Amino acid sequence: MSLPILALLAAAVQSAAPTTLPSTPRLGTEAARCRPHETGPAILVTVEGLKDRAGTLRAEVYPATDGDFLADDNVLVSQGKTFRRAVIAVPPSGPAQLCLRVPAAGDYSLSVVHSRSGGHGFSLLHDGIGFAGNPRLGHSKPSAEAARIVAHGGITPTTVVMNYRSGLFSFAPLKH
């Protein structure tokens, strides 16, 4: 092939590549928003073990595969994969619950972040994290299987226990 044809092929492949959406903390929140009297499929997350009642809670639903679990939300949405996010202010008292609609009954992986400052990021020093199934965390993130939840056709309840920094690089639930 001549050089101009190769250049045209390269340009065609590049233009056919999927583009990622601009990053925004609101990505996935509209699709996740539960309706009044939600019938499902949805996941109702009760968060326990909060360090304090400051900041926000952010629950995120991912495909239940290691390559997609905790992947960049912009990439997942651009690839047509499931990503849902719900964010609430930590309630001053009582149960902390988040509801996330999912596209269908099935397997997902779920994470919850307690952003004590109320920001969108995650501070290793200050913030908490938890996962469906409440796997032991130690020094690394859990596998998608360890954080898996099976959503049913209706409302699927789950309880997530928060973990906060407990050592140099490890996370664990608070000791009472």
Coordinates of C-alpha atoms in Angstrom, one line a residue, residues 6-161:
L6 CA -2.2 4.0 5.0
A7 CA -2.7 7.5 6.3
L8 CA -6.4 7.4 5.2
L9 CA -6.9 4.0 6.9
A10 CA -5.3 5.3 10.1
A11 CA -7.6 8.4 10.0
A12 CA -10.6 6.2 9.5
V13 CA -9.8 3.9 12.4
Q14 CA -9.1 6.9 14.6
S15 CA -12.4 8.5 13.8
A16 CA -14.3 5.2 14.4
A17 CA -12.7 4.9 17.9
P18 CA -15.2 5.5 20.7
T19 CA -14.9 8.9 22.3
T20 CA -15.1 9.2 26.1
L21 CA -17.5 11.6 27.7
P22 CA -16.3 14.6 29.6
S23 CA -15.7 13.8 33.2
T24 CA -18.3 15.1 35.6
P25 CA -19.3 14.1 39.2
R26 CA -23.0 13.8 37.9
L27 CA -22.2 11.0 35.4
G28 CA -24.5 8.1 36.1
T29 CA -26.6 9.9 38.7
E30 CA -29.7 10.4 36.5
A31 CA -29.9 6.8 35.5
A32 CA -29.4 5.7 39.1
R33 CA -32.1 8.0 40.6
C34 CA -34.8 6.0 42.3
R35 CA -38.3 7.1 41.8
P36 CA -40.9 7.6 44.6
H37 CA -42.2 4.2 45.5
E38 CA -39.5 2.5 43.4
T39 CA -40.4 -1.0 42.3
G40 CA -37.0 -1.9 40.8
P41 CA -34.8 -3.3 39.7
A42 CA -32.9 -1.3 42.2
I43 CA -30.3 -1.7 45.1
L44 CA -31.1 -0.1 48.5
V45 CA -27.8 0.4 50.3
T46 CA -27.7 0.9 54.1
V47 CA -24.4 2.2 55.2
E48 CA -23.1 1.3 58.7
G49 CA -20.0 2.1 60.6
L50 CA -19.6 5.7 59.7
K51 CA -16.7 7.5 61.4
D52 CA -18.8 10.7 61.7
R53 CA -21.9 12.4 60.2
A54 CA -20.0 14.8 58.0
G55 CA -19.7 15.1 54.2
T56 CA -21.3 12.9 51.6
L57 CA -21.9 9.3 50.7
R58 CA -21.3 8.1 47.1
A59 CA -22.5 4.7 46.0
E60 CA -21.4 3.4 42.6
V61 CA -22.5 0.3 40.6
Y62 CA -20.2 -1.3 38.1
P63 CA -20.2 -4.4 35.9
A64 CA -19.2 -7.4 38.0
T65 CA -16.0 -8.0 36.1
D66 CA -12.5 -7.2 37.3
G67 CA -11.6 -5.2 34.2
D68 CA -14.7 -2.9 34.7
F69 CA -14.9 -2.8 38.5
L70 CA -13.8 0.7 39.7
A71 CA -12.9 1.6 36.1
D72 CA -13.1 5.1 34.9
D73 CA -16.8 6.0 34.7
N74 CA -16.4 8.0 31.5
V75 CA -14.9 5.0 29.7
L76 CA -17.6 2.6 31.0
V77 CA -20.5 4.9 29.9
S78 CA -18.8 5.6 26.5
Q79 CA -18.5 1.8 26.0
G80 CA -22.2 1.3 26.8
K81 CA -21.5 -0.5 30.1
T82 CA -23.4 -0.1 33.3
F83 CA -22.4 2.6 35.6
R84 CA -24.6 4.2 38.2
R85 CA -23.9 6.7 41.0
A86 CA -26.0 8.0 43.9
V87 CA -24.7 10.8 46.1
I88 CA -26.3 12.0 49.4
A89 CA -25.3 14.2 52.3
V90 CA -24.6 12.1 55.3
P91 CA -27.8 12.4 57.4
P92 CA -27.3 13.9 60.8
S93 CA -28.8 10.9 62.5
G94 CA -30.6 7.6 61.7
P95 CA -29.9 5.2 59.0
A96 CA -27.8 6.3 56.0
Q97 CA -29.4 4.8 52.8
L98 CA -28.8 5.2 49.1
C99 CA -31.0 3.8 46.3
L100 CA -29.6 3.0 42.9
R101 CA -31.7 1.9 39.9
V102 CA -30.0 -0.7 37.8
P103 CA -30.8 -1.5 34.1
A104 CA -31.9 -5.1 34.8
A105 CA -31.8 -7.9 37.4
G106 CA -28.3 -9.5 37.5
D107 CA -24.8 -9.3 38.9
Y108 CA -23.1 -6.0 39.6
S109 CA -20.2 -4.8 41.8
L110 CA -20.9 -2.0 44.3
S111 CA -18.7 0.5 46.1
V112 CA -19.5 3.2 48.7
V113 CA -17.3 6.2 49.6
H114 CA -17.7 8.4 52.6
S115 CA -16.2 11.7 51.5
R116 CA -15.9 13.4 54.9
S117 CA -15.1 16.7 53.3
G118 CA -18.0 16.4 50.9
G119 CA -15.8 16.5 47.8
H120 CA -15.9 14.2 44.8
G121 CA -12.4 12.6 45.2
F122 CA -11.1 10.1 47.8
S123 CA -8.6 10.9 50.5
L124 CA -6.6 7.9 51.7
L125 CA -6.0 9.8 55.0
H126 CA -9.5 10.9 55.8
D127 CA -12.3 9.1 53.8
G128 CA -13.9 5.8 54.2
I129 CA -14.8 3.1 51.7
G130 CA -16.9 0.0 51.6
F131 CA -18.1 -2.7 49.2
A132 CA -21.1 -5.0 48.7
G133 CA -20.3 -8.3 50.6
N134 CA -18.1 -6.4 53.0
P135 CA -14.8 -8.0 52.0
R136 CA -11.8 -7.6 54.2
L137 CA -9.7 -4.9 52.5
G138 CA -6.1 -4.9 53.9
H139 CA -3.7 -3.4 51.4
S140 CA -5.6 -3.6 48.1
K141 CA -9.0 -3.2 46.5
P142 CA -11.2 -6.3 46.4
S143 CA -12.0 -8.3 43.3
A144 CA -15.3 -7.6 41.5
E145 CA -16.5 -11.0 42.7
A146 CA -15.8 -10.0 46.4
A147 CA -17.8 -6.8 45.9
R148 CA -20.6 -8.5 43.9
I149 CA -24.3 -8.1 44.6
V150 CA -27.1 -9.9 42.7
A151 CA -29.9 -7.4 42.0
H152 CA -33.3 -9.0 41.7
G153 CA -36.4 -7.6 39.8
G154 CA -37.6 -5.6 42.8
I155 CA -35.7 -3.7 45.5
T156 CA -32.5 -5.6 46.6
P157 CA -31.4 -4.5 50.1
T158 CA -27.8 -4.7 51.2
T159 CA -25.7 -3.4 54.1
V160 CA -22.2 -2.0 53.5
V161 CA -19.9 -1.5 56.5

